[in-house]
Amino acid sequence: VRIWDVETGQQLKVLAGHTAKMRACAFSPDGSKVVSASEDKTLRVWDTETGAQVNILQAHKAKVFFCAFSPDGSKIVSTSRDETIRIWDMETGEQLKVFEGHEDKVTCCAFSPNSSLLVSASEDKTLRIWDAQTGATLKVLLGHEDKVSFCAFSPDGFKIVSASEDRTVRIWDV
């Protein structure tokens, strides 16, 4: 992972530690941390000021494809080839919840603006809306004809956007 100064284009930090390709990274909402996801089956949390590795999150049984922070920065969500979504406590690194239900690798996931819901995208051609507290599937969104590669909530939390290898972007009502 490399951190760059946008104005000068200067590289500020190199965060090294993964043992395989990295698939995703994200800043915490306050910018103090970065989380990275790797094919080495781990997530790593980094301090952006010092460049120090703060935590290694391990529980996925296959490559980790995506990671993101909750809107308040207290949790991290990850997705994997192991067909699961996992929520982690950012401070302790404890795995808090495992979401199961997709039938192929999970490519993306996002918290709703108030963190009460998650949406996930999968190569099984579906999106799922989950209760972030209980892990229950609330809705399965069907309509894409190929792998779904991306999903996100609208800023107000009332809509979801998805992108698929079927060459479509779809907007869904929550």
PDB file of C-alpha atoms in Angstrom:
ATOM      1  CA  VAL A   1       0.000   0.000   0.000  1.00  0.00           C
ATOM      2  CA  ARG A   2       1.326   3.459  -0.839  1.00  0.00           C
ATOM      3  CA  ILE A   3       0.069   6.763   0.503  1.00  0.00           C
ATOM      4  CA  TRP A   4       0.516   9.779  -1.785  1.00  0.00           C
ATOM      5  CA  ASP A   5       0.270  13.549  -1.377  1.00  0.00           C
ATOM      6  CA  VAL A   6      -2.400  14.623  -3.875  1.00  0.00           C
ATOM      7  CA  GLU A   7      -1.031  18.136  -4.356  1.00  0.00           C
ATOM      8  CA  THR A   8       2.632  17.271  -4.888  1.00  0.00           C
ATOM      9  CA  GLY A   9       2.339  13.718  -6.189  1.00  0.00           C
ATOM     10  CA  GLN A  10       4.987  12.736  -3.648  1.00  0.00           C
ATOM     11  CA  GLN A  11       4.870   9.278  -2.096  1.00  0.00           C
ATOM     12  CA  LEU A  12       4.511   9.699   1.674  1.00  0.00           C
ATOM     13  CA  LYS A  13       4.422   6.133   2.995  1.00  0.00           C
ATOM     14  CA  VAL A  14       4.870   2.541   1.858  1.00  0.00           C
ATOM     15  CA  LEU A  15       2.914   0.076   3.987  1.00  0.00           C
ATOM     16  CA  ALA A  16       4.392  -3.396   3.475  1.00  0.00           C
ATOM     17  CA  GLY A  17       3.427  -6.669   5.112  1.00  0.00           C
ATOM     18  CA  HIS A  18       1.070  -8.685   2.925  1.00  0.00           C
ATOM     19  CA  THR A  19       2.521 -11.850   1.403  1.00  0.00           C
ATOM     20  CA  ALA A  20       0.342 -11.920  -1.737  1.00  0.00           C
ATOM     21  CA  LYS A  21      -1.424  -9.501  -4.109  1.00  0.00           C
ATOM     22  CA  MET A  22      -3.556  -6.818  -2.531  1.00  0.00           C
ATOM     23  CA  ARG A  23      -7.105  -6.401  -3.835  1.00  0.00           C
ATOM     24  CA  ALA A  24      -8.438  -3.333  -2.015  1.00  0.00           C
ATOM     25  CA  CYS A  25      -7.692  -0.648   0.535  1.00  0.00           C
ATOM     26  CA  ALA A  26      -9.664   2.115   2.225  1.00  0.00           C
ATOM     27  CA  PHE A  27      -9.147   5.071   4.540  1.00  0.00           C
ATOM     28  CA  SER A  28     -11.011   5.307   7.835  1.00  0.00           C
ATOM     29  CA  PRO A  29     -13.487   8.222   7.908  1.00  0.00           C
ATOM     30  CA  ASP A  30     -11.074  10.351   9.974  1.00  0.00           C
ATOM     31  CA  GLY A  31      -8.093   9.432   7.770  1.00  0.00           C
ATOM     32  CA  SER A  32      -6.026   8.060  10.664  1.00  0.00           C
ATOM     33  CA  LYS A  33      -6.084   4.433   9.504  1.00  0.00           C
ATOM     34  CA  VAL A  34      -5.967   2.430   6.283  1.00  0.00           C
ATOM     35  CA  VAL A  35      -7.239  -1.135   5.895  1.00  0.00           C
ATOM     36  CA  SER A  36      -5.939  -3.380   3.114  1.00  0.00           C
ATOM     37  CA  ALA A  37      -7.297  -6.684   1.753  1.00  0.00           C
ATOM     38  CA  SER A  38      -5.096  -9.346   0.228  1.00  0.00           C
ATOM     39  CA  GLU A  39      -5.030 -12.679  -1.511  1.00  0.00           C
ATOM     40  CA  ASP A  40      -2.983 -13.863   1.517  1.00  0.00           C
ATOM     41  CA  LYS A  41      -6.420 -14.229   3.262  1.00  0.00           C
ATOM     42  CA  THR A  42      -5.766 -11.313   5.634  1.00  0.00           C
ATOM     43  CA  LEU A  43      -6.696  -7.721   6.193  1.00  0.00           C
ATOM     44  CA  ARG A  44      -4.166  -5.373   7.719  1.00  0.00           C
ATOM     45  CA  VAL A  45      -4.857  -2.123   9.538  1.00  0.00           C
ATOM     46  CA  TRP A  46      -2.239   0.617   9.296  1.00  0.00           C
ATOM     47  CA  ASP A  47      -1.632   3.906  11.100  1.00  0.00           C
ATOM     48  CA  THR A  48      -1.392   6.582   8.381  1.00  0.00           C
ATOM     49  CA  GLU A  49       0.803   8.910  10.445  1.00  0.00           C
ATOM     50  CA  THR A  50       3.502   6.423  11.418  1.00  0.00           C
ATOM     51  CA  GLY A  51       3.012   3.757   8.747  1.00  0.00           C
ATOM     52  CA  ALA A  52       2.943   1.116  11.490  1.00  0.00           C
ATOM     53  CA  GLN A  53       0.846  -1.997  11.114  1.00  0.00           C
ATOM     54  CA  VAL A  54      -1.738  -1.843  13.897  1.00  0.00           C
ATOM     55  CA  ASN A  55      -3.558  -5.138  13.397  1.00  0.00           C
ATOM     56  CA  ILE A  56      -3.841  -8.257  11.234  1.00  0.00           C
ATOM     57  CA  LEU A  57      -7.388  -9.571  10.766  1.00  0.00           C
ATOM     58  CA  GLN A  58      -7.484 -13.293   9.991  1.00  0.00           C
ATOM     59  CA  ALA A  59     -10.470 -15.619   9.597  1.00  0.00           C
ATOM     60  CA  HIS A  60     -11.287 -15.754   5.879  1.00  0.00           C
ATOM     61  CA  LYS A  61     -10.568 -19.158   4.368  1.00  0.00           C
ATOM     62  CA  ALA A  62      -9.711 -17.770   0.913  1.00  0.00           C
ATOM     63  CA  LYS A  63      -8.529 -14.598  -0.858  1.00  0.00           C
ATOM     64  CA  VAL A  64      -9.954 -11.344   0.526  1.00  0.00           C
ATOM     65  CA  PHE A  65     -11.309  -9.136  -2.256  1.00  0.00           C
ATOM     66  CA  PHE A  66     -12.747  -6.042  -0.621  1.00  0.00           C
ATOM     67  CA  CYS A  67     -12.611  -3.988   2.567  1.00  0.00           C
ATOM     68  CA  ALA A  68     -14.226  -0.818   3.881  1.00  0.00           C
ATOM     69  CA  PHE A  69     -14.807   1.054   7.122  1.00  0.00           C
ATOM     70  CA  SER A  70     -18.220   1.715   8.647  1.00  0.00           C
ATOM     71  CA  PRO A  71     -19.303   5.376   8.435  1.00  0.00           C
ATOM     72  CA  ASP A  72     -18.257   5.978  12.067  1.00  0.00           C
ATOM     73  CA  GLY A  73     -14.940   4.122  11.614  1.00  0.00           C
ATOM     74  CA  SER A  74     -15.566   1.644  14.429  1.00  0.00           C
ATOM     75  CA  LYS A  75     -15.960  -1.415  12.191  1.00  0.00           C
ATOM     76  CA  ILE A  76     -14.386  -2.927   9.094  1.00  0.00           C
ATOM     77  CA  VAL A  77     -16.229  -5.073   6.571  1.00  0.00           C
ATOM     78  CA  SER A  78     -14.514  -7.568   4.268  1.00  0.00           C
ATOM     79  CA  THR A  79     -15.538  -9.910   1.454  1.00  0.00           C
ATOM     80  CA  SER A  80     -13.864 -13.021   0.150  1.00  0.00           C
ATOM     81  CA  ARG A  81     -13.692 -15.865  -2.322  1.00  0.00           C
ATOM     82  CA  ASP A  82     -14.880 -18.010   0.634  1.00  0.00           C
ATOM     83  CA  GLU A  83     -18.412 -16.616  -0.078  1.00  0.00           C
ATOM     84  CA  THR A  84     -18.606 -14.739   3.230  1.00  0.00           C
ATOM     85  CA  ILE A  85     -18.777 -11.184   4.486  1.00  0.00           C
ATOM     86  CA  ARG A  86     -17.184 -10.471   7.838  1.00  0.00           C
ATOM     87  CA  ILE A  87     -17.455  -7.529  10.204  1.00  0.00           C
ATOM     88  CA  TRP A  88     -14.515  -6.716  12.461  1.00  0.00           C
ATOM     89  CA  ASP A  89     -14.008  -4.408  15.417  1.00  0.00           C
ATOM     90  CA  MET A  90     -11.501  -1.822  14.179  1.00  0.00           C
ATOM     91  CA  GLU A  91      -9.833  -1.284  17.575  1.00  0.00           C
ATOM     92  CA  THR A  92      -9.482  -4.881  18.789  1.00  0.00           C
ATOM     93  CA  GLY A  93      -9.447  -6.762  15.460  1.00  0.00           C
ATOM     94  CA  GLU A  94     -12.093  -9.126  16.844  1.00  0.00           C
ATOM     95  CA  GLN A  95     -14.371 -10.734  14.271  1.00  0.00           C
ATOM     96  CA  LEU A  96     -17.891  -9.649  15.247  1.00  0.00           C
ATOM     97  CA  LYS A  97     -20.112 -11.267  12.627  1.00  0.00           C
ATOM     98  CA  VAL A  98     -19.997 -13.642   9.636  1.00  0.00           C
ATOM     99  CA  PHE A  99     -22.619 -13.298   6.894  1.00  0.00           C
ATOM    100  CA  GLU A 100     -23.296 -16.370   4.767  1.00  0.00           C
ATOM    101  CA  GLY A 101     -25.729 -16.874   1.898  1.00  0.00           C
ATOM    102  CA  HIS A 102     -23.996 -16.052  -1.378  1.00  0.00           C
ATOM    103  CA  GLU A 103     -23.218 -19.004  -3.644  1.00  0.00           C
ATOM    104  CA  ASP A 104     -20.015 -17.626  -5.194  1.00  0.00           C
ATOM    105  CA  LYS A 105     -17.265 -15.204  -4.199  1.00  0.00           C
ATOM    106  CA  VAL A 106     -18.386 -11.915  -2.699  1.00  0.00           C
ATOM    107  CA  THR A 107     -16.831  -9.033  -4.616  1.00  0.00           C
ATOM    108  CA  CYS A 108     -17.980  -5.918  -2.771  1.00  0.00           C
ATOM    109  CA  CYS A 109     -19.852  -4.756   0.297  1.00  0.00           C
ATOM    110  CA  ALA A 110     -20.973  -1.440   1.780  1.00  0.00           C
ATOM    111  CA  PHE A 111     -22.525  -0.150   4.974  1.00  0.00           C
ATOM    112  CA  SER A 112     -25.618   2.041   4.777  1.00  0.00           C
ATOM    113  CA  PRO A 113     -25.012   5.628   5.937  1.00  0.00           C
ATOM    114  CA  ASN A 114     -26.384   4.820   9.411  1.00  0.00           C
ATOM    115  CA  SER A 115     -24.546   1.429   9.542  1.00  0.00           C
ATOM    116  CA  SER A 116     -27.765  -0.513  10.165  1.00  0.00           C
ATOM    117  CA  LEU A 117     -27.644  -2.332   6.808  1.00  0.00           C
ATOM    118  CA  LEU A 118     -25.054  -3.914   4.551  1.00  0.00           C
ATOM    119  CA  VAL A 119     -25.322  -4.535   0.837  1.00  0.00           C
ATOM    120  CA  SER A 120     -23.125  -7.154  -0.827  1.00  0.00           C
ATOM    121  CA  ALA A 121     -22.388  -8.028  -4.459  1.00  0.00           C
ATOM    122  CA  SER A 122     -21.393 -11.467  -5.664  1.00  0.00           C
ATOM    123  CA  GLU A 123     -20.325 -13.444  -8.670  1.00  0.00           C
ATOM    124  CA  ASP A 124     -23.520 -15.484  -8.084  1.00  0.00           C
ATOM    125  CA  LYS A 125     -25.262 -12.598  -9.968  1.00  0.00           C
ATOM    126  CA  THR A 126     -27.078 -11.324  -6.867  1.00  0.00           C
ATOM    127  CA  LEU A 127     -26.952  -8.546  -4.334  1.00  0.00           C
ATOM    128  CA  ARG A 128     -28.076  -9.096  -0.773  1.00  0.00           C
ATOM    129  CA  ILE A 129     -29.251  -6.599   1.800  1.00  0.00           C
ATOM    130  CA  TRP A 130     -28.383  -7.656   5.334  1.00  0.00           C
ATOM    131  CA  ASP A 131     -29.265  -6.507   8.829  1.00  0.00           C
ATOM    132  CA  ALA A 132     -25.800  -5.452  10.022  1.00  0.00           C
ATOM    133  CA  GLN A 133     -26.571  -6.302  13.672  1.00  0.00           C
ATOM    134  CA  THR A 134     -28.173  -9.745  13.317  1.00  0.00           C
ATOM    135  CA  GLY A 135     -26.657 -10.950  10.046  1.00  0.00           C
ATOM    136  CA  ALA A 136     -30.108 -11.805   8.665  1.00  0.00           C
ATOM    137  CA  THR A 137     -30.673 -11.530   4.924  1.00  0.00           C
ATOM    138  CA  LEU A 138     -33.451  -8.967   4.426  1.00  0.00           C
ATOM    139  CA  LYS A 139     -33.628  -9.033   0.599  1.00  0.00           C
ATOM    140  CA  VAL A 140     -31.996 -10.774  -2.339  1.00  0.00           C
ATOM    141  CA  LEU A 141     -31.840  -8.498  -5.383  1.00  0.00           C
ATOM    142  CA  LEU A 142     -32.150 -10.393  -8.667  1.00  0.00           C
ATOM    143  CA  GLY A 143     -31.855  -8.937 -12.152  1.00  0.00           C
ATOM    144  CA  HIS A 144     -28.226  -8.948 -13.235  1.00  0.00           C
ATOM    145  CA  GLU A 145     -27.385 -11.559 -15.860  1.00  0.00           C
ATOM    146  CA  ASP A 146     -23.696 -11.900 -14.964  1.00  0.00           C
ATOM    147  CA  LYS A 147     -21.315 -11.434 -12.018  1.00  0.00           C
ATOM    148  CA  VAL A 148     -21.984  -8.366  -9.872  1.00  0.00           C
ATOM    149  CA  SER A 149     -18.737  -6.519  -9.218  1.00  0.00           C
ATOM    150  CA  PHE A 150     -19.713  -3.399  -7.274  1.00  0.00           C
ATOM    151  CA  CYS A 151     -22.387  -2.029  -4.933  1.00  0.00           C
ATOM    152  CA  ALA A 152     -22.928   1.103  -2.860  1.00  0.00           C
ATOM    153  CA  PHE A 153     -25.636   2.921  -0.933  1.00  0.00           C
ATOM    154  CA  SER A 154     -26.794   6.377  -1.950  1.00  0.00           C
ATOM    155  CA  PRO A 155     -25.869   9.125   0.557  1.00  0.00           C
ATOM    156  CA  ASP A 156     -29.427   9.097   1.961  1.00  0.00           C
ATOM    157  CA  GLY A 157     -29.447   5.280   2.282  1.00  0.00           C
ATOM    158  CA  PHE A 158     -32.660   4.828   0.280  1.00  0.00           C
ATOM    159  CA  LYS A 159     -31.114   3.477  -2.921  1.00  0.00           C
ATOM    160  CA  ILE A 160     -28.377   1.037  -3.939  1.00  0.00           C
ATOM    161  CA  VAL A 161     -26.324   1.149  -7.124  1.00  0.00           C
ATOM    162  CA  SER A 162     -24.726  -1.965  -8.607  1.00  0.00           C
ATOM    163  CA  ALA A 163     -22.430  -2.719 -11.532  1.00  0.00           C
ATOM    164  CA  SER A 164     -22.186  -6.041 -13.307  1.00  0.00           C
ATOM    165  CA  GLU A 165     -20.190  -7.854 -15.929  1.00  0.00           C
ATOM    166  CA  ASP A 166     -23.481  -7.932 -17.890  1.00  0.00           C
ATOM    167  CA  ARG A 167     -22.515  -4.346 -18.849  1.00  0.00           C
ATOM    168  CA  THR A 168     -25.286  -2.727 -16.815  1.00  0.00           C
ATOM    169  CA  VAL A 169     -25.509  -0.428 -13.832  1.00  0.00           C
ATOM    170  CA  ARG A 170     -28.725  -0.777 -11.878  1.00  0.00           C
ATOM    171  CA  ILE A 171     -30.312   1.423  -9.245  1.00  0.00           C
ATOM    172  CA  TRP A 172     -32.450  -0.318  -6.613  1.00  0.00           C
ATOM    173  CA  ASP A 173     -34.865   1.007  -4.001  1.00  0.00           C
ATOM    174  CA  VAL A 174     -34.074  -0.164  -0.501  1.00  0.00           C
TER     175      VAL A 174
END
